[in-house]
């Protein structure tokens, strides 16, 4: 099935969110999208439990998509929501702990909290590695943060020979604060195009999930110490003024996709990167606001 057809099927029960993914491949996040993702993380109806020890692993069928949605949830004691968010957003740090990511980088910024990103996933022999190109968005909800993504098609990031291009229908993290630390819910509804029965692919995913989650927990525990010796004040995912103009997509494309031009106060940067037309202390947008102007 086509990319668009899969998206239509997975969101056929929610007409409002269809606007986020259909029509244009890249679109600004709208009011309520974070709360929709949060509802997927919290709703218990239709989810099948596979694992229930130090964390829970559930899966759920979405008819017509060809794959199950996987959900992991666990308590990270002693980890604040801010530390958890930073450990996930800091690309330099992620290279030190993400053992399944062969390569990942930001293709370009679309606005303050929206980016196009690339991620290549290591697969065991005899399968080829999988990669994804997706629009990544992060921001606040009432009790924490959300990072969510969905696949997009960008001319400057064509399929790579020898790597299978996967599709993220909707994936991301919901990080909520609790007295003991934070609760992280990871949601992944992806088609990795494995040439094995889908039921077996789903089983493999639920089997491997706990190890991936524990690795992420251990990385969050080490992050503050690591960051203290690696430009501790540099957090461009929080502070837009730390970015440069060359990190943004071409203004012509930003306008086409419905995004504002980059702030004029940003420095020019060095060489162009990303996508071109040719190829405050409270630094996070809140999902409770009526308009969405700066969101990734």
PDB file of C-alpha atoms in Angstrom:
ATOM      1  CA  UNK A   1       0.000   0.000   0.000  1.00  0.00           C
ATOM      2  CA  UNK A   2       1.071   3.568  -0.607  1.00  0.00           C
ATOM      3  CA  UNK A   3       2.472   5.839   2.071  1.00  0.00           C
ATOM      4  CA  UNK A   4      -0.646   8.035   1.932  1.00  0.00           C
ATOM      5  CA  UNK A   5      -3.017   5.062   2.085  1.00  0.00           C
ATOM      6  CA  UNK A   6      -1.351   3.743   5.249  1.00  0.00           C
ATOM      7  CA  UNK A   7      -1.744   7.136   6.897  1.00  0.00           C
ATOM      8  CA  UNK A   8      -5.372   7.349   5.863  1.00  0.00           C
ATOM      9  CA  UNK A   9      -6.040   3.938   7.393  1.00  0.00           C
ATOM     10  CA  UNK A  10      -4.275   4.549  10.691  1.00  0.00           C
ATOM     11  CA  UNK A  11      -6.049   7.863  11.290  1.00  0.00           C
ATOM     12  CA  UNK A  12      -9.409   7.103   9.716  1.00  0.00           C
ATOM     13  CA  UNK A  13     -10.970   7.161  13.196  1.00  0.00           C
ATOM     14  CA  UNK A  14      -9.715  10.676  13.909  1.00  0.00           C
ATOM     15  CA  UNK A  15     -10.551  13.128  11.141  1.00  0.00           C
ATOM     16  CA  UNK A  16      -8.946  16.111  12.862  1.00  0.00           C
ATOM     17  CA  UNK A  17      -5.481  14.536  13.024  1.00  0.00           C
ATOM     18  CA  UNK A  18      -5.601  13.433   9.401  1.00  0.00           C
ATOM     19  CA  UNK A  19      -4.822  17.036   8.481  1.00  0.00           C
ATOM     20  CA  UNK A  20      -1.443  16.676  10.217  1.00  0.00           C
ATOM     21  CA  UNK A  21      -0.249  13.949   7.884  1.00  0.00           C
ATOM     22  CA  UNK A  22      -2.179  14.162   4.631  1.00  0.00           C
ATOM     23  CA  UNK A  23      -1.993  16.595   1.720  1.00  0.00           C
ATOM     24  CA  UNK A  24       1.481  18.011   2.287  1.00  0.00           C
ATOM     25  CA  UNK A  25       4.284  15.735   3.417  1.00  0.00           C
ATOM     26  CA  UNK A  26       5.518  18.412   5.826  1.00  0.00           C
ATOM     27  CA  UNK A  27       3.014  20.517   7.782  1.00  0.00           C
ATOM     28  CA  UNK A  28       3.062  22.639  10.959  1.00  0.00           C
ATOM     29  CA  UNK A  29       1.853  21.003  14.139  1.00  0.00           C
ATOM     30  CA  UNK A  30      -1.636  22.151  15.126  1.00  0.00           C
ATOM     31  CA  UNK A  31      -3.271  22.828  18.511  1.00  0.00           C
ATOM     32  CA  UNK A  32      -4.359  19.583  20.078  1.00  0.00           C
ATOM     33  CA  UNK A  33      -1.871  17.306  18.280  1.00  0.00           C
ATOM     34  CA  UNK A  34       0.215  16.845  21.413  1.00  0.00           C
ATOM     35  CA  UNK A  35      -2.878  15.963  23.426  1.00  0.00           C
ATOM     36  CA  UNK A  36      -3.876  13.445  20.768  1.00  0.00           C
ATOM     37  CA  UNK A  37      -0.480  11.738  21.060  1.00  0.00           C
ATOM     38  CA  UNK A  38      -0.785  11.845  24.842  1.00  0.00           C
ATOM     39  CA  UNK A  39      -4.183  10.135  24.621  1.00  0.00           C
ATOM     40  CA  UNK A  40      -2.633   7.287  22.598  1.00  0.00           C
ATOM     41  CA  UNK A  41      -0.063   6.864  25.367  1.00  0.00           C
ATOM     42  CA  UNK A  42      -2.625   6.821  28.190  1.00  0.00           C
ATOM     43  CA  UNK A  43      -5.660   5.099  26.677  1.00  0.00           C
ATOM     44  CA  UNK A  44      -5.890   1.437  27.712  1.00  0.00           C
ATOM     45  CA  UNK A  45      -8.666   0.289  25.381  1.00  0.00           C
ATOM     46  CA  UNK A  46      -7.606  -2.315  22.831  1.00  0.00           C
ATOM     47  CA  UNK A  47      -4.009  -2.738  24.068  1.00  0.00           C
ATOM     48  CA  UNK A  48      -2.575  -6.236  24.610  1.00  0.00           C
ATOM     49  CA  UNK A  49      -0.101  -6.724  27.472  1.00  0.00           C
ATOM     50  CA  UNK A  50       3.121  -8.611  26.612  1.00  0.00           C
ATOM     51  CA  UNK A  51       5.473  -7.741  29.469  1.00  0.00           C
ATOM     52  CA  UNK A  52       4.885  -6.463  33.009  1.00  0.00           C
ATOM     53  CA  UNK A  53       7.909  -6.309  35.300  1.00  0.00           C
ATOM     54  CA  UNK A  54      10.028  -3.188  35.779  1.00  0.00           C
ATOM     55  CA  UNK A  55       8.195  -1.749  32.764  1.00  0.00           C
ATOM     56  CA  UNK A  56       5.175  -2.643  30.670  1.00  0.00           C
ATOM     57  CA  UNK A  57       5.067  -3.492  26.969  1.00  0.00           C
ATOM     58  CA  UNK A  58       1.754  -3.372  25.099  1.00  0.00           C
ATOM     59  CA  UNK A  59       0.736  -3.628  21.463  1.00  0.00           C
ATOM     60  CA  UNK A  60      -2.399  -2.664  19.605  1.00  0.00           C
ATOM     61  CA  UNK A  61      -3.847  -3.399  16.181  1.00  0.00           C
ATOM     62  CA  UNK A  62      -4.819  -0.567  13.858  1.00  0.00           C
ATOM     63  CA  UNK A  63      -6.766  -2.175  10.994  1.00  0.00           C
ATOM     64  CA  UNK A  64      -5.356  -1.633   7.535  1.00  0.00           C
ATOM     65  CA  UNK A  65      -1.850  -0.570   8.563  1.00  0.00           C
ATOM     66  CA  UNK A  66      -0.127  -3.963   8.335  1.00  0.00           C
ATOM     67  CA  UNK A  67       1.739  -3.576  11.623  1.00  0.00           C
ATOM     68  CA  UNK A  68       1.032  -3.295  15.328  1.00  0.00           C
ATOM     69  CA  UNK A  69       1.604  -0.195  17.406  1.00  0.00           C
ATOM     70  CA  UNK A  70       4.101  -0.898  20.212  1.00  0.00           C
ATOM     71  CA  UNK A  71       3.985   0.938  23.540  1.00  0.00           C
ATOM     72  CA  UNK A  72       6.482   0.798  26.419  1.00  0.00           C
ATOM     73  CA  UNK A  73       6.050   2.551  29.762  1.00  0.00           C
ATOM     74  CA  UNK A  74       8.303   2.692  32.782  1.00  0.00           C
ATOM     75  CA  UNK A  75       9.198   4.704  35.876  1.00  0.00           C
ATOM     76  CA  UNK A  76      12.630   6.357  35.807  1.00  0.00           C
ATOM     77  CA  UNK A  77      13.437   7.001  39.455  1.00  0.00           C
ATOM     78  CA  UNK A  78      15.492  10.090  40.193  1.00  0.00           C
ATOM     79  CA  UNK A  79      15.257  11.404  36.619  1.00  0.00           C
ATOM     80  CA  UNK A  80      13.520  14.738  36.074  1.00  0.00           C
ATOM     81  CA  UNK A  81      11.460  15.392  32.963  1.00  0.00           C
ATOM     82  CA  UNK A  82      14.003  18.031  31.895  1.00  0.00           C
ATOM     83  CA  UNK A  83      16.962  15.648  32.162  1.00  0.00           C
ATOM     84  CA  UNK A  84      15.052  12.989  30.266  1.00  0.00           C
ATOM     85  CA  UNK A  85      14.132  15.396  27.482  1.00  0.00           C
ATOM     86  CA  UNK A  86      17.686  16.728  27.170  1.00  0.00           C
ATOM     87  CA  UNK A  87      19.211  13.243  27.014  1.00  0.00           C
ATOM     88  CA  UNK A  88      16.922  12.412  24.078  1.00  0.00           C
ATOM     89  CA  UNK A  89      17.368  15.708  22.199  1.00  0.00           C
ATOM     90  CA  UNK A  90      21.150  15.976  22.567  1.00  0.00           C
ATOM     91  CA  UNK A  91      22.440  14.362  19.352  1.00  0.00           C
ATOM     92  CA  UNK A  92      26.061  14.441  20.491  1.00  0.00           C
ATOM     93  CA  UNK A  93      25.225  12.533  23.658  1.00  0.00           C
ATOM     94  CA  UNK A  94      22.940  10.107  21.863  1.00  0.00           C
ATOM     95  CA  UNK A  95      25.851   8.908  19.747  1.00  0.00           C
ATOM     96  CA  UNK A  96      27.454   7.665  22.969  1.00  0.00           C
ATOM     97  CA  UNK A  97      24.583   5.426  24.086  1.00  0.00           C
ATOM     98  CA  UNK A  98      22.265   4.586  21.203  1.00  0.00           C
ATOM     99  CA  UNK A  99      23.564   1.147  20.247  1.00  0.00           C
ATOM    100  CA  UNK A 100      20.997   0.513  17.484  1.00  0.00           C
ATOM    101  CA  UNK A 101      21.415   3.834  15.678  1.00  0.00           C
ATOM    102  CA  UNK A 102      23.978   3.492  12.888  1.00  0.00           C
ATOM    103  CA  UNK A 103      23.623   7.111  11.821  1.00  0.00           C
ATOM    104  CA  UNK A 104      21.293   9.946  12.750  1.00  0.00           C
ATOM    105  CA  UNK A 105      21.269  13.691  12.218  1.00  0.00           C
ATOM    106  CA  UNK A 106      19.065  16.740  11.802  1.00  0.00           C
ATOM    107  CA  UNK A 107      18.453  17.422   8.115  1.00  0.00           C
ATOM    108  CA  UNK A 108      17.095  20.925   8.721  1.00  0.00           C
ATOM    109  CA  UNK A 109      15.034  23.015  11.105  1.00  0.00           C
ATOM    110  CA  UNK A 110      11.513  24.065  10.128  1.00  0.00           C
ATOM    111  CA  UNK A 111      10.819  26.299  13.109  1.00  0.00           C
ATOM    112  CA  UNK A 112      11.822  26.633  16.734  1.00  0.00           C
ATOM    113  CA  UNK A 113      10.600  23.193  17.758  1.00  0.00           C
ATOM    114  CA  UNK A 114      10.204  21.364  14.440  1.00  0.00           C
ATOM    115  CA  UNK A 115      12.856  19.567  12.418  1.00  0.00           C
ATOM    116  CA  UNK A 116      13.311  17.095   9.608  1.00  0.00           C
ATOM    117  CA  UNK A 117      15.593  14.315  10.822  1.00  0.00           C
ATOM    118  CA  UNK A 118      17.264  11.140   9.556  1.00  0.00           C
ATOM    119  CA  UNK A 119      17.753   7.912  11.526  1.00  0.00           C
ATOM    120  CA  UNK A 120      19.358   4.654  10.375  1.00  0.00           C
ATOM    121  CA  UNK A 121      18.585   1.539  12.415  1.00  0.00           C
ATOM    122  CA  UNK A 122      20.979  -1.403  12.747  1.00  0.00           C
ATOM    123  CA  UNK A 123      19.390  -4.749  11.881  1.00  0.00           C
ATOM    124  CA  UNK A 124      20.807  -8.189  12.686  1.00  0.00           C
ATOM    125  CA  UNK A 125      22.157 -10.453   9.940  1.00  0.00           C
ATOM    126  CA  UNK A 126      20.815 -11.346   7.389  1.00  0.00           C
ATOM    127  CA  UNK A 127      18.539  -8.286   7.257  1.00  0.00           C
ATOM    128  CA  UNK A 128      19.552  -4.969   5.723  1.00  0.00           C
ATOM    129  CA  UNK A 129      19.597  -1.868   7.910  1.00  0.00           C
ATOM    130  CA  UNK A 130      16.478   0.313   7.948  1.00  0.00           C
ATOM    131  CA  UNK A 131      16.325   4.096   7.822  1.00  0.00           C
ATOM    132  CA  UNK A 132      13.688   6.764   8.342  1.00  0.00           C
ATOM    133  CA  UNK A 133      13.236  10.392   7.323  1.00  0.00           C
ATOM    134  CA  UNK A 134      10.717  12.080   9.563  1.00  0.00           C
ATOM    135  CA  UNK A 135       9.297  15.330  10.834  1.00  0.00           C
ATOM    136  CA  UNK A 136      10.106  15.631  14.535  1.00  0.00           C
ATOM    137  CA  UNK A 137       8.086  17.825  16.898  1.00  0.00           C
ATOM    138  CA  UNK A 138       8.624  18.512  20.583  1.00  0.00           C
ATOM    139  CA  UNK A 139       6.799  20.639  23.157  1.00  0.00           C
ATOM    140  CA  UNK A 140       4.970  20.824  26.469  1.00  0.00           C
ATOM    141  CA  UNK A 141       1.800  19.274  27.740  1.00  0.00           C
ATOM    142  CA  UNK A 142       0.215  19.875  31.142  1.00  0.00           C
ATOM    143  CA  UNK A 143       2.359  17.370  33.057  1.00  0.00           C
ATOM    144  CA  UNK A 144       5.524  17.043  30.982  1.00  0.00           C
ATOM    145  CA  UNK A 145       6.923  16.893  27.453  1.00  0.00           C
ATOM    146  CA  UNK A 146       6.141  15.140  24.213  1.00  0.00           C
ATOM    147  CA  UNK A 147       8.453  14.320  21.303  1.00  0.00           C
ATOM    148  CA  UNK A 148       6.641  12.825  18.330  1.00  0.00           C
ATOM    149  CA  UNK A 149       7.406  12.103  14.696  1.00  0.00           C
ATOM    150  CA  UNK A 150       5.961  10.829  11.445  1.00  0.00           C
ATOM    151  CA  UNK A 151       7.672   9.989   8.161  1.00  0.00           C
ATOM    152  CA  UNK A 152       7.921  12.563   5.402  1.00  0.00           C
ATOM    153  CA  UNK A 153       9.283  12.504   1.876  1.00  0.00           C
ATOM    154  CA  UNK A 154      12.106  15.006   1.279  1.00  0.00           C
ATOM    155  CA  UNK A 155      13.889  15.189  -2.114  1.00  0.00           C
ATOM    156  CA  UNK A 156      17.264  15.850  -0.499  1.00  0.00           C
ATOM    157  CA  UNK A 157      17.038  12.542   1.420  1.00  0.00           C
ATOM    158  CA  UNK A 158      16.347   9.843  -1.203  1.00  0.00           C
ATOM    159  CA  UNK A 159      16.531   6.120  -0.351  1.00  0.00           C
ATOM    160  CA  UNK A 160      20.095   4.930   0.256  1.00  0.00           C
ATOM    161  CA  UNK A 161      21.350   1.891  -1.725  1.00  0.00           C
ATOM    162  CA  UNK A 162      21.637  -1.133   0.533  1.00  0.00           C
ATOM    163  CA  UNK A 163      19.311   0.344   3.192  1.00  0.00           C
ATOM    164  CA  UNK A 164      15.550  -0.237   3.327  1.00  0.00           C
ATOM    165  CA  UNK A 165      13.472   2.907   3.868  1.00  0.00           C
ATOM    166  CA  UNK A 166      10.943   2.359   6.664  1.00  0.00           C
ATOM    167  CA  UNK A 167       7.843   4.371   7.500  1.00  0.00           C
ATOM    168  CA  UNK A 168       6.989   5.862  10.879  1.00  0.00           C
ATOM    169  CA  UNK A 169       3.223   6.282  10.991  1.00  0.00           C
ATOM    170  CA  UNK A 170       3.447   7.876  14.428  1.00  0.00           C
ATOM    171  CA  UNK A 171       6.162   7.413  17.048  1.00  0.00           C
ATOM    172  CA  UNK A 172       7.591   9.300  19.995  1.00  0.00           C
ATOM    173  CA  UNK A 173       7.915   9.845  23.738  1.00  0.00           C
ATOM    174  CA  UNK A 174       5.555  11.137  26.398  1.00  0.00           C
ATOM    175  CA  UNK A 175       7.534  12.200  29.491  1.00  0.00           C
ATOM    176  CA  UNK A 176       5.419  12.948  32.563  1.00  0.00           C
ATOM    177  CA  UNK A 177       6.494  14.099  35.997  1.00  0.00           C
ATOM    178  CA  UNK A 178       5.849  12.103  39.186  1.00  0.00           C
ATOM    179  CA  UNK A 179       7.168  12.447  42.735  1.00  0.00           C
ATOM    180  CA  UNK A 180       9.790   9.691  42.303  1.00  0.00           C
ATOM    181  CA  UNK A 181      11.146  11.060  39.004  1.00  0.00           C
ATOM    182  CA  UNK A 182       9.392  10.680  35.662  1.00  0.00           C
ATOM    183  CA  UNK A 183       7.357   8.175  33.709  1.00  0.00           C
ATOM    184  CA  UNK A 184       8.380   7.665  30.082  1.00  0.00           C
ATOM    185  CA  UNK A 185       5.968   6.197  27.576  1.00  0.00           C
ATOM    186  CA  UNK A 186       7.476   5.278  24.221  1.00  0.00           C
ATOM    187  CA  UNK A 187       5.054   4.741  21.353  1.00  0.00           C
ATOM    188  CA  UNK A 188       6.116   3.315  17.990  1.00  0.00           C
ATOM    189  CA  UNK A 189       3.879   2.524  15.052  1.00  0.00           C
ATOM    190  CA  UNK A 190       6.266   1.842  12.204  1.00  0.00           C
ATOM    191  CA  UNK A 191       6.536  -0.313   9.123  1.00  0.00           C
ATOM    192  CA  UNK A 192      10.147  -1.539   8.938  1.00  0.00           C
ATOM    193  CA  UNK A 193       9.396  -3.677   5.855  1.00  0.00           C
ATOM    194  CA  UNK A 194      10.899  -6.913   7.185  1.00  0.00           C
ATOM    195  CA  UNK A 195      10.655  -9.873   4.816  1.00  0.00           C
ATOM    196  CA  UNK A 196       9.255 -12.107   7.569  1.00  0.00           C
ATOM    197  CA  UNK A 197       5.645 -12.623   8.663  1.00  0.00           C
ATOM    198  CA  UNK A 198       4.295  -9.495  10.338  1.00  0.00           C
ATOM    199  CA  UNK A 199       3.285 -11.451  13.443  1.00  0.00           C
ATOM    200  CA  UNK A 200       6.909 -12.519  13.878  1.00  0.00           C
ATOM    201  CA  UNK A 201       8.159  -8.955  13.387  1.00  0.00           C
ATOM    202  CA  UNK A 202       5.709  -7.826  16.080  1.00  0.00           C
ATOM    203  CA  UNK A 203       6.928 -10.578  18.427  1.00  0.00           C
ATOM    204  CA  UNK A 204      10.563  -9.579  17.890  1.00  0.00           C
ATOM    205  CA  UNK A 205       9.692  -5.966  18.659  1.00  0.00           C
ATOM    206  CA  UNK A 206       7.986  -6.770  21.947  1.00  0.00           C
ATOM    207  CA  UNK A 207      10.842  -9.106  22.940  1.00  0.00           C
ATOM    208  CA  UNK A 208      13.599  -6.538  22.310  1.00  0.00           C
ATOM    209  CA  UNK A 209      11.707  -3.560  23.749  1.00  0.00           C
ATOM    210  CA  UNK A 210      12.645  -3.961  27.446  1.00  0.00           C
ATOM    211  CA  UNK A 211      16.394  -3.936  26.697  1.00  0.00           C
ATOM    212  CA  UNK A 212      16.091  -0.805  24.576  1.00  0.00           C
ATOM    213  CA  UNK A 213      14.129   0.932  27.334  1.00  0.00           C
ATOM    214  CA  UNK A 214      16.637   0.016  30.068  1.00  0.00           C
ATOM    215  CA  UNK A 215      19.488   1.328  27.917  1.00  0.00           C
ATOM    216  CA  UNK A 216      17.662   4.642  27.565  1.00  0.00           C
ATOM    217  CA  UNK A 217      17.148   4.780  31.352  1.00  0.00           C
ATOM    218  CA  UNK A 218      20.848   4.198  32.024  1.00  0.00           C
ATOM    219  CA  UNK A 219      21.746   6.941  29.530  1.00  0.00           C
ATOM    220  CA  UNK A 220      19.445   9.418  31.279  1.00  0.00           C
ATOM    221  CA  UNK A 221      21.116   8.631  34.619  1.00  0.00           C
ATOM    222  CA  UNK A 222      24.534   9.542  33.175  1.00  0.00           C
ATOM    223  CA  UNK A 223      23.482  12.600  31.207  1.00  0.00           C
ATOM    224  CA  UNK A 224      23.941  15.406  33.778  1.00  0.00           C
ATOM    225  CA  UNK A 225      27.496  14.315  34.588  1.00  0.00           C
ATOM    226  CA  UNK A 226      28.364  14.046  30.889  1.00  0.00           C
ATOM    227  CA  UNK A 227      26.805  17.384  30.005  1.00  0.00           C
ATOM    228  CA  UNK A 228      28.708  19.188  32.751  1.00  0.00           C
ATOM    229  CA  UNK A 229      31.906  18.702  30.689  1.00  0.00           C
ATOM    230  CA  UNK A 230      30.363  19.076  27.218  1.00  0.00           C
ATOM    231  CA  UNK A 231      29.173  22.668  26.698  1.00  0.00           C
ATOM    232  CA  UNK A 232      26.679  22.593  29.584  1.00  0.00           C
ATOM    233  CA  UNK A 233      24.883  25.763  28.438  1.00  0.00           C
ATOM    234  CA  UNK A 234      24.506  24.663  24.809  1.00  0.00           C
ATOM    235  CA  UNK A 235      20.979  23.322  24.317  1.00  0.00           C
ATOM    236  CA  UNK A 236      19.680  24.526  20.937  1.00  0.00           C
ATOM    237  CA  UNK A 237      16.591  22.326  21.235  1.00  0.00           C
ATOM    238  CA  UNK A 238      15.574  24.688  24.058  1.00  0.00           C
ATOM    239  CA  UNK A 239      17.142  27.971  23.000  1.00  0.00           C
ATOM    240  CA  UNK A 240      16.667  28.958  19.365  1.00  0.00           C
ATOM    241  CA  UNK A 241      19.253  31.736  19.555  1.00  0.00           C
ATOM    242  CA  UNK A 242      21.928  29.016  19.752  1.00  0.00           C
ATOM    243  CA  UNK A 243      21.080  27.908  16.214  1.00  0.00           C
ATOM    244  CA  UNK A 244      22.279  29.465  12.949  1.00  0.00           C
ATOM    245  CA  UNK A 245      20.367  30.415   9.804  1.00  0.00           C
ATOM    246  CA  UNK A 246      22.071  27.733   7.714  1.00  0.00           C
ATOM    247  CA  UNK A 247      20.423  25.063   9.871  1.00  0.00           C
ATOM    248  CA  UNK A 248      16.978  26.022   8.561  1.00  0.00           C
ATOM    249  CA  UNK A 249      15.257  24.946   5.359  1.00  0.00           C
ATOM    250  CA  UNK A 250      15.170  27.432   2.490  1.00  0.00           C
ATOM    251  CA  UNK A 251      12.658  30.254   3.233  1.00  0.00           C
ATOM    252  CA  UNK A 252      10.859  29.492  -0.053  1.00  0.00           C
ATOM    253  CA  UNK A 253      10.143  25.949   1.133  1.00  0.00           C
ATOM    254  CA  UNK A 254       9.283  27.072   4.656  1.00  0.00           C
ATOM    255  CA  UNK A 255       6.628  29.341   3.187  1.00  0.00           C
ATOM    256  CA  UNK A 256       5.344  26.556   0.936  1.00  0.00           C
ATOM    257  CA  UNK A 257       4.989  24.227   3.921  1.00  0.00           C
ATOM    258  CA  UNK A 258       3.278  26.859   6.068  1.00  0.00           C
ATOM    259  CA  UNK A 259       6.164  27.775   8.355  1.00  0.00           C
ATOM    260  CA  UNK A 260       7.394  31.311   9.148  1.00  0.00           C
ATOM    261  CA  UNK A 261      10.878  32.431   8.040  1.00  0.00           C
ATOM    262  CA  UNK A 262      13.753  31.903  10.507  1.00  0.00           C
ATOM    263  CA  UNK A 263      14.253  34.709  13.057  1.00  0.00           C
ATOM    264  CA  UNK A 264      16.332  37.534  11.630  1.00  0.00           C
ATOM    265  CA  UNK A 265      18.422  37.661  14.820  1.00  0.00           C
ATOM    266  CA  UNK A 266      20.107  34.322  14.111  1.00  0.00           C
ATOM    267  CA  UNK A 267      23.702  34.258  12.912  1.00  0.00           C
ATOM    268  CA  UNK A 268      24.324  33.278   9.309  1.00  0.00           C
ATOM    269  CA  UNK A 269      26.412  30.194  10.023  1.00  0.00           C
ATOM    270  CA  UNK A 270      28.967  28.762   7.610  1.00  0.00           C
ATOM    271  CA  UNK A 271      28.023  26.393   4.798  1.00  0.00           C
ATOM    272  CA  UNK A 272      24.437  25.648   3.761  1.00  0.00           C
ATOM    273  CA  UNK A 273      22.952  22.429   5.132  1.00  0.00           C
ATOM    274  CA  UNK A 274      19.636  20.635   5.134  1.00  0.00           C
ATOM    275  CA  UNK A 275      16.885  21.299   2.614  1.00  0.00           C
ATOM    276  CA  UNK A 276      17.028  24.090   0.046  1.00  0.00           C
ATOM    277  CA  UNK A 277      14.559  25.216  -2.597  1.00  0.00           C
ATOM    278  CA  UNK A 278      16.739  23.424  -5.099  1.00  0.00           C
ATOM    279  CA  UNK A 279      17.105  19.959  -3.650  1.00  0.00           C
ATOM    280  CA  UNK A 280      13.067  33.458  27.384  1.00  0.00           C
ATOM    281  CA  UNK A 281      13.296  31.181  30.455  1.00  0.00           C
ATOM    282  CA  UNK A 282      10.096  29.506  29.324  1.00  0.00           C
ATOM    283  CA  UNK A 283      11.674  28.244  26.153  1.00  0.00           C
ATOM    284  CA  UNK A 284       9.118  25.598  25.154  1.00  0.00           C
ATOM    285  CA  UNK A 285       5.879  26.047  23.309  1.00  0.00           C
ATOM    286  CA  UNK A 286       2.950  24.893  25.367  1.00  0.00           C
ATOM    287  CA  UNK A 287       0.377  22.612  23.788  1.00  0.00           C
ATOM    288  CA  UNK A 288      -2.282  24.482  25.765  1.00  0.00           C
ATOM    289  CA  UNK A 289      -1.785  27.642  23.696  1.00  0.00           C
ATOM    290  CA  UNK A 290      -4.408  28.478  21.087  1.00  0.00           C
ATOM    291  CA  UNK A 291      -1.953  28.939  18.233  1.00  0.00           C
ATOM    292  CA  UNK A 292       1.067  26.964  17.139  1.00  0.00           C
ATOM    293  CA  UNK A 293       3.740  29.116  15.571  1.00  0.00           C
ATOM    294  CA  UNK A 294       7.009  27.690  16.847  1.00  0.00           C
ATOM    295  CA  UNK A 295       6.958  23.953  17.254  1.00  0.00           C
ATOM    296  CA  UNK A 296       9.157  21.089  16.020  1.00  0.00           C
TER     297      UNK A 296
END
